[in-house]
Every structure is written in C-alpha cells, then in structure tokens.
C-alpha cells in the first residue's frame, strides 16, 4: 500500500506539473497575442497618420498642378503655336509638350497612389474600414473632385508621342515585310497615333458577350502601369508581414493543443494503473 501511495503521489505531482505547464503556456500565448495586437494597433495608427499626412500634402499641391497642366494644354492649342513652322516656335512647342507630359505623368502617379490608399482604407461595402473615418473620408472626397477636374482636361495631340508611335509602327511594318515597298506616310497624325495605341480586353458587365476592347490612351496607359506597380508592391509587403506574424509551429503545419495533450496523458496513466495485476500473495505481504 505504501508503494501504491507513493506511485499515486508521483502521478498527482506529474499531473499537477502538466496542469501548471499548460496554464503557463496558455498565459504565454495570450500575452503574446496581446502583444501582437498592440503592435498591430500601433502600426495601424502610424499608417493612418502617414496616409492622412500624404493626402493633406496632395490636397494642397494638386490644385495648382492641375491649373498649370490646363494652362500648358491651352498654350499648346494656341494658333501661333500650331500653325507657325519657324524653328523658334517649333522649339517652344517641343518644350511645352515635354513640360505637359512631365506634369501629366506626375499627376497620374499621384492619383494612382490615392487610389491605392483608397483601396486599403475602404471595405467591400464602400465604408471606411480603418481608423480616422471622418478625416480620411473628407480628404478622399476632396481628392476625388480634384481627380474629376484632372480628367476633364482635354488632352492635346502631342507631336512627340505621334512621331514616336509612327516611327515604331513603321519599323514594325518594315520588319514584318522587308521585300514590300515603303508605305506612304499618312497625313492624319492623330489617326495614326490612335491606331498605334495599345489595347486591352475588359469583360462586359453582363458577362454574356465577348470582352470589350478598350483603347489605352496615354493617360490611361500610365495609370494602368502605376496601378500594377503599386498593387505588386502592396501584395509583396502584405505577404511579408503575414509570414512574419506566423509562429514556427504554424509554418511547419503542426498545431499543439495543451488541453488535449493533458487529457491524453491522464488517460494513459489511468489505463496503466488499471492494467497492473498483482498476485494476492504479494498484496498480503505488502499489507503485513
């Protein structure tokens, strides 16, 4: 009986040790989860403050930039610029076109960044899904109006782009049929420029007919490229953050449940005790 009591004390001590270990591990997991959640809240606060700061800066700078782009477009449409073939005038027109293209590219990049921020802060139901609801909503609404103002600017036909597209198209034609005679240059520069623009196929809303072919205008082409670059960068950053928060156990595909492990050990101890069969003589000797 003394040995039975000693064995029972050992089993009780071992079970108590397992229970204490499980309690400690559970407390450690909860503390770790709380620490991770606190860090995520801090990161979210930093992200919101950074986004608001960037949007405020864009809000202050976009108005004058859009007005400057509109003025450049009007200057390019002036009769003395279009109809004058003097070398000085041609040089002035070239500089104006370069300034216009540079200003337009910067605005396209800015509005693409704003669209990326909007996708990160708006949920699928169209509501702000992060902190800073009112401030963020007001800024995004203001920037949307500025974007509509930017899109309302009629883009002039730029000779720099027209000549570049025409030369590329002529080169492709010559490479495709080297034995054929050179084609006569067309007098309609705008038509040749539109024909040379890239095209993409987009699904129709009804999903029943063939995809619709959409012409990528220079402005839309720039926005598409910037949007893809931003999406790729955001996806890579998100994937890196998600993998960094996963524990080594989850990365290996193994999950340990402390409660289930404790129950299994208790059951094994009970089965081991029940399976012990001692001869009656040995039990009588212990009793004596």
GROMACS .gro file of C-alpha atoms in nm:
model
  288
    1UNK     CA    1   0.000   0.000   0.000
    2UNK     CA    2   0.290   0.232   0.073
    3UNK     CA    3   0.418   0.181  -0.280
    4UNK     CA    4   0.070   0.248  -0.421
    5UNK     CA    5   0.050   0.570  -0.225
    6UNK     CA    6   0.397   0.671  -0.342
    7UNK     CA    7   0.305   0.594  -0.702
    8UNK     CA    8  -0.020   0.790  -0.666
    9UNK     CA    9   0.173   1.085  -0.523
   10UNK     CA   10   0.411   1.074  -0.818
   11UNK     CA   11   0.121   1.062  -1.062
   12UNK     CA   12  -0.052   1.350  -0.887
   13UNK     CA   13   0.268   1.553  -0.891
   14UNK     CA   14   0.317   1.480  -1.260
   15UNK     CA   15  -0.042   1.576  -1.340
   16UNK     CA   16  -0.004   1.896  -1.137
   17UNK     CA   17   0.314   1.970  -1.329
   18UNK     CA   18   0.132   1.922  -1.660
   19UNK     CA   19  -0.155   2.143  -1.547
   20UNK     CA   20   0.085   2.416  -1.436
   21UNK     CA   21   0.273   2.386  -1.765
   22UNK     CA   22  -0.050   2.413  -1.962
   23UNK     CA   23  -0.158   2.716  -1.757
   24UNK     CA   24   0.180   2.882  -1.809
   25UNK     CA   25   0.180   2.810  -2.183
   26UNK     CA   26  -0.178   2.937  -2.220
   27UNK     CA   27  -0.088   3.254  -2.033
   28UNK     CA   28   0.221   3.299  -2.250
   29UNK     CA   29   0.017   3.253  -2.570
   30UNK     CA   30  -0.244   3.507  -2.455
   31UNK     CA   31   0.029   3.753  -2.359
   32UNK     CA   32   0.196   3.705  -2.697
   33UNK     CA   33  -0.132   3.755  -2.880
   34UNK     CA   34  -0.199   4.071  -2.681
   35UNK     CA   35   0.148   4.200  -2.763
   36UNK     CA   36   0.097   4.130  -3.134
   37UNK     CA   37  -0.244   4.302  -3.130
   38UNK     CA   38  -0.095   4.605  -2.955
   39UNK     CA   39   0.181   4.625  -3.215
   40UNK     CA   40  -0.075   4.595  -3.493
   41UNK     CA   41  -0.278   4.879  -3.340
   42UNK     CA   42   0.034   5.095  -3.324
   43UNK     CA   43   0.118   5.012  -3.685
   44UNK     CA   44  -0.238   5.096  -3.786
   45UNK     CA   45  -0.213   5.432  -3.610
   46UNK     CA   46   0.115   5.505  -3.787
   47UNK     CA   47  -0.037   5.401  -4.119
   48UNK     CA   48  -0.344   5.620  -4.073
   49UNK     CA   49  -0.137   5.922  -3.968
   50UNK     CA   50   0.100   5.872  -4.260
   51UNK     CA   51  -0.187   5.836  -4.507
   52UNK     CA   52  -0.359   6.149  -4.373
   53UNK     CA   53  -0.032   6.344  -4.393
   54UNK     CA   54   0.025   6.232  -4.754
   55UNK     CA   55  -0.332   6.311  -4.858
   56UNK     CA   56  -0.317   6.655  -4.696
   57UNK     CA   57   0.002   6.730  -4.887
   58UNK     CA   58  -0.157   6.611  -5.213
   59UNK     CA   59  -0.466   6.821  -5.142
   60UNK     CA   60  -0.257   7.137  -5.110
   61UNK     CA   61  -0.040   7.070  -5.415
   62UNK     CA   62  -0.284   6.920  -5.666
   63UNK     CA   63  -0.491   7.232  -5.726
   64UNK     CA   64  -0.203   7.447  -5.861
   65UNK     CA   65  -0.061   7.148  -6.051
   66UNK     CA   66  -0.390   7.083  -6.231
   67UNK     CA   67  -0.425   7.453  -6.314
   68UNK     CA   68  -0.070   7.451  -6.454
   69UNK     CA   69  -0.148   7.144  -6.668
   70UNK     CA   70  -0.463   7.307  -6.803
   71UNK     CA   71  -0.266   7.622  -6.889
   72UNK     CA   72   0.000   7.417  -7.068
   73UNK     CA   73  -0.271   7.244  -7.272
   74UNK     CA   74  -0.424   7.578  -7.369
   75UNK     CA   75  -0.083   7.712  -7.470
   76UNK     CA   76  -0.029   7.412  -7.695
   77UNK     CA   77  -0.362   7.482  -7.870
   78UNK     CA   78  -0.283   7.846  -7.948
   79UNK     CA   79  -0.287   7.919  -8.326
   80UNK     CA   80   0.055   8.084  -8.323
   81UNK     CA   81   0.199   7.761  -8.179
   82UNK     CA   82   0.011   7.519  -8.405
   83UNK     CA   83   0.040   7.696  -8.741
   84UNK     CA   84   0.385   7.851  -8.709
   85UNK     CA   85   0.667   7.648  -8.864
   86UNK     CA   86   0.954   7.869  -8.752
   87UNK     CA   87   1.241   7.697  -8.577
   88UNK     CA   88   1.198   7.909  -8.265
   89UNK     CA   89   0.828   7.826  -8.247
   90UNK     CA   90   0.890   7.455  -8.303
   91UNK     CA   91   1.142   7.456  -8.020
   92UNK     CA   92   0.897   7.635  -7.792
   93UNK     CA   93   0.627   7.382  -7.878
   94UNK     CA   94   0.862   7.093  -7.807
   95UNK     CA   95   0.946   7.236  -7.464
   96UNK     CA   96   0.577   7.289  -7.389
   97UNK     CA   97   0.498   6.930  -7.485
   98UNK     CA   98   0.778   6.800  -7.264
   99UNK     CA   99   0.652   7.009  -6.973
  100UNK     CA  100   0.297   6.888  -7.035
  101UNK     CA  101   0.400   6.521  -7.045
  102UNK     CA  102   0.610   6.557  -6.730
  103UNK     CA  103   0.333   6.736  -6.538
  104UNK     CA  104   0.073   6.485  -6.655
  105UNK     CA  105   0.287   6.187  -6.555
  106UNK     CA  106   0.332   6.330  -6.204
  107UNK     CA  107  -0.043   6.386  -6.165
  108UNK     CA  108  -0.122   6.036  -6.290
  109UNK     CA  109   0.123   5.890  -6.037
  110UNK     CA  110  -0.027   6.094  -5.753
  111UNK     CA  111  -0.385   5.990  -5.831
  112UNK     CA  112  -0.274   5.627  -5.864
  113UNK     CA  113  -0.124   5.647  -5.515
  114UNK     CA  114  -0.451   5.798  -5.389
  115UNK     CA  115  -0.644   5.509  -5.547
  116UNK     CA  116  -0.413   5.263  -5.371
  117UNK     CA  117  -0.472   5.433  -5.036
  118UNK     CA  118  -0.845   5.431  -5.100
  119UNK     CA  119  -0.844   5.056  -5.169
  120UNK     CA  120  -0.657   4.995  -4.844
  121UNK     CA  121  -0.896   5.201  -4.630
  122UNK     CA  122  -1.231   5.121  -4.791
  123UNK     CA  123  -1.404   4.789  -4.730
  124UNK     CA  124  -1.605   4.591  -4.982
  125UNK     CA  125  -1.924   4.761  -4.865
  126UNK     CA  126  -1.784   5.104  -4.954
  127UNK     CA  127  -1.727   5.222  -4.596
  128UNK     CA  128  -1.404   5.318  -4.424
  129UNK     CA  129  -1.269   5.002  -4.260
  130UNK     CA  130  -0.990   5.163  -4.056
  131UNK     CA  131  -0.943   5.443  -3.805
  132UNK     CA  132  -0.973   5.810  -3.887
  133UNK     CA  133  -1.311   5.775  -4.057
  134UNK     CA  134  -1.420   6.138  -4.090
  135UNK     CA  135  -1.083   6.293  -4.174
  136UNK     CA  136  -0.999   6.021  -4.423
  137UNK     CA  137  -1.341   6.037  -4.590
  138UNK     CA  138  -1.325   6.416  -4.628
  139UNK     CA  139  -0.977   6.401  -4.780
  140UNK     CA  140  -1.067   6.124  -5.022
  141UNK     CA  141  -1.383   6.307  -5.132
  142UNK     CA  142  -1.185   6.626  -5.193
  143UNK     CA  143  -0.920   6.440  -5.389
  144UNK     CA  144  -1.190   6.266  -5.592
  145UNK     CA  145  -1.321   6.607  -5.701
  146UNK     CA  146  -0.967   6.710  -5.797
  147UNK     CA  147  -0.930   6.389  -5.995
  148UNK     CA  148  -1.254   6.460  -6.181
  149UNK     CA  149  -1.120   6.806  -6.259
  150UNK     CA  150  -0.800   6.649  -6.390
  151UNK     CA  151  -0.988   6.400  -6.607
  152UNK     CA  152  -1.199   6.681  -6.753
  153UNK     CA  153  -0.893   6.839  -6.916
  154UNK     CA  154  -0.896   6.772  -7.290
  155UNK     CA  155  -0.562   6.619  -7.373
  156UNK     CA  156  -0.398   6.779  -7.679
  157UNK     CA  157  -0.234   6.573  -7.952
  158UNK     CA  158   0.138   6.580  -7.879
  159UNK     CA  159   0.373   6.558  -8.173
  160UNK     CA  160   0.641   6.393  -7.960
  161UNK     CA  161   0.411   6.098  -7.895
  162UNK     CA  162   0.271   6.097  -8.250
  163UNK     CA  163   0.616   6.083  -8.408
  164UNK     CA  164   0.733   5.816  -8.166
  165UNK     CA  165   0.431   5.592  -8.231
  166UNK     CA  166   0.452   5.647  -8.607
  167UNK     CA  167   0.820   5.555  -8.614
  168UNK     CA  168   0.758   5.242  -8.407
  169UNK     CA  169   0.471   5.136  -8.634
  170UNK     CA  170   0.678   5.198  -8.949
  171UNK     CA  171   0.964   4.995  -8.805
  172UNK     CA  172   0.733   4.702  -8.726
  173UNK     CA  173   0.588   4.719  -9.078
  174UNK     CA  174   0.933   4.715  -9.239
  175UNK     CA  175   1.049   4.427  -9.020
  176UNK     CA  176   0.734   4.228  -9.097
  177UNK     CA  177   0.757   4.267  -9.476
  178UNK     CA  178   1.114   4.358  -9.582
  179UNK     CA  179   1.050   4.295  -9.951
  180UNK     CA  180   0.749   4.523  -9.974
  181UNK     CA  181   0.775   4.884 -10.079
  182UNK     CA  182   0.767   5.152  -9.808
  183UNK     CA  183   0.421   5.273  -9.725
  184UNK     CA  184   0.328   5.630  -9.789
  185UNK     CA  185   0.307   5.836  -9.469
  186UNK     CA  186  -0.040   5.934  -9.372
  187UNK     CA  187  -0.141   6.295  -9.337
  188UNK     CA  188  -0.365   6.227  -9.040
  189UNK     CA  189  -0.124   6.218  -8.749
  190UNK     CA  190  -0.397   6.180  -8.490
  191UNK     CA  191  -0.542   5.877  -8.669
  192UNK     CA  192  -0.206   5.704  -8.689
  193UNK     CA  193  -0.146   5.782  -8.324
  194UNK     CA  194  -0.477   5.631  -8.215
  195UNK     CA  195  -0.415   5.322  -8.429
  196UNK     CA  196  -0.079   5.275  -8.259
  197UNK     CA  197  -0.219   5.291  -7.907
  198UNK     CA  198  -0.220   4.964  -7.709
  199UNK     CA  199  -0.549   4.790  -7.639
  200UNK     CA  200  -0.679   4.565  -7.365
  201UNK     CA  201  -0.988   4.345  -7.338
  202UNK     CA  202  -1.220   4.401  -7.044
  203UNK     CA  203  -1.522   4.182  -6.951
  204UNK     CA  204  -1.865   4.332  -7.013
  205UNK     CA  205  -2.098   4.388  -6.718
  206UNK     CA  206  -2.347   4.124  -6.834
  207UNK     CA  207  -2.072   3.856  -6.860
  208UNK     CA  208  -2.256   3.704  -7.154
  209UNK     CA  209  -2.098   3.863  -7.460
  210UNK     CA  210  -1.740   3.877  -7.577
  211UNK     CA  211  -1.496   4.102  -7.388
  212UNK     CA  212  -1.491   4.466  -7.489
  213UNK     CA  213  -1.173   4.601  -7.647
  214UNK     CA  214  -1.067   4.923  -7.476
  215UNK     CA  215  -0.811   5.162  -7.623
  216UNK     CA  216  -0.545   5.254  -7.371
  217UNK     CA  217  -0.498   5.627  -7.412
  218UNK     CA  218  -0.163   5.764  -7.292
  219UNK     CA  219  -0.315   5.885  -6.966
  220UNK     CA  220  -0.496   5.559  -6.901
  221UNK     CA  221  -0.189   5.359  -7.003
  222UNK     CA  222   0.024   5.543  -6.747
  223UNK     CA  223  -0.235   5.490  -6.475
  224UNK     CA  224  -0.258   5.119  -6.555
  225UNK     CA  225   0.118   5.077  -6.525
  226UNK     CA  226   0.138   5.269  -6.198
  227UNK     CA  227  -0.161   5.078  -6.057
  228UNK     CA  228   0.001   4.744  -6.135
  229UNK     CA  229   0.329   4.850  -5.977
  230UNK     CA  230   0.153   4.969  -5.662
  231UNK     CA  231  -0.057   4.653  -5.637
  232UNK     CA  232   0.253   4.437  -5.673
  233UNK     CA  233   0.437   4.633  -5.404
  234UNK     CA  234   0.139   4.621  -5.166
  235UNK     CA  235   0.090   4.246  -5.216
  236UNK     CA  236   0.458   4.175  -5.153
  237UNK     CA  237   0.457   4.387  -4.836
  238UNK     CA  238   0.136   4.225  -4.709
  239UNK     CA  239   0.271   3.876  -4.771
  240UNK     CA  240   0.593   3.957  -4.585
  241UNK     CA  241   0.402   4.092  -4.284
  242UNK     CA  242   0.167   3.793  -4.270
  243UNK     CA  243   0.454   3.544  -4.283
  244UNK     CA  244   0.644   3.733  -4.011
  245UNK     CA  245   0.350   3.706  -3.768
  246UNK     CA  246   0.312   3.330  -3.813
  247UNK     CA  247   0.471   3.118  -3.542
  248UNK     CA  248   0.722   2.842  -3.627
  249UNK     CA  249   0.463   2.579  -3.529
  250UNK     CA  250   0.214   2.717  -3.781
  251UNK     CA  251   0.478   2.747  -4.051
  252UNK     CA  252   0.563   2.377  -4.005
  253UNK     CA  253   0.196   2.283  -4.030
  254UNK     CA  254   0.181   2.140  -3.675
  255UNK     CA  255  -0.054   2.260  -3.402
  256UNK     CA  256  -0.024   2.154  -3.035
  257UNK     CA  257  -0.330   2.167  -2.810
  258UNK     CA  258  -0.216   2.170  -2.442
  259UNK     CA  259  -0.559   2.063  -2.313
  260UNK     CA  260  -0.577   1.764  -2.547
  261UNK     CA  261  -0.221   1.662  -2.457
  262UNK     CA  262  -0.300   1.676  -2.084
  263UNK     CA  263  -0.615   1.465  -2.127
  264UNK     CA  264  -0.422   1.207  -2.325
  265UNK     CA  265  -0.154   1.174  -2.055
  266UNK     CA  266  -0.417   1.140  -1.781
  267UNK     CA  267  -0.590   0.862  -1.973
  268UNK     CA  268  -0.261   0.678  -2.023
  269UNK     CA  269  -0.183   0.694  -1.651
  270UNK     CA  270  -0.529   0.562  -1.558
  271UNK     CA  271  -0.503   0.277  -1.804
  272UNK     CA  272  -0.157   0.193  -1.676
  273UNK     CA  273  -0.281   0.180  -1.315
  274UNK     CA  274  -0.586  -0.031  -1.405
  275UNK     CA  275  -0.376  -0.275  -1.602
  276UNK     CA  276  -0.148  -0.358  -1.308
  277UNK     CA  277  -0.245  -0.707  -1.177
  278UNK     CA  278  -0.054  -0.827  -0.870
  279UNK     CA  279  -0.074  -1.175  -0.712
  280UNK     CA  280  -0.270  -1.199  -0.389
  281UNK     CA  281   0.038  -1.329  -0.202
  282UNK     CA  282   0.233  -1.015  -0.296
  283UNK     CA  283  -0.054  -0.791  -0.181
  284UNK     CA  284  -0.078  -0.981   0.152
  285UNK     CA  285   0.296  -0.939   0.205
  286UNK     CA  286   0.263  -0.563   0.150
  287UNK     CA  287  -0.031  -0.548   0.393
  288UNK     CA  288   0.166  -0.737   0.660
   0.00000   0.00000   0.00000
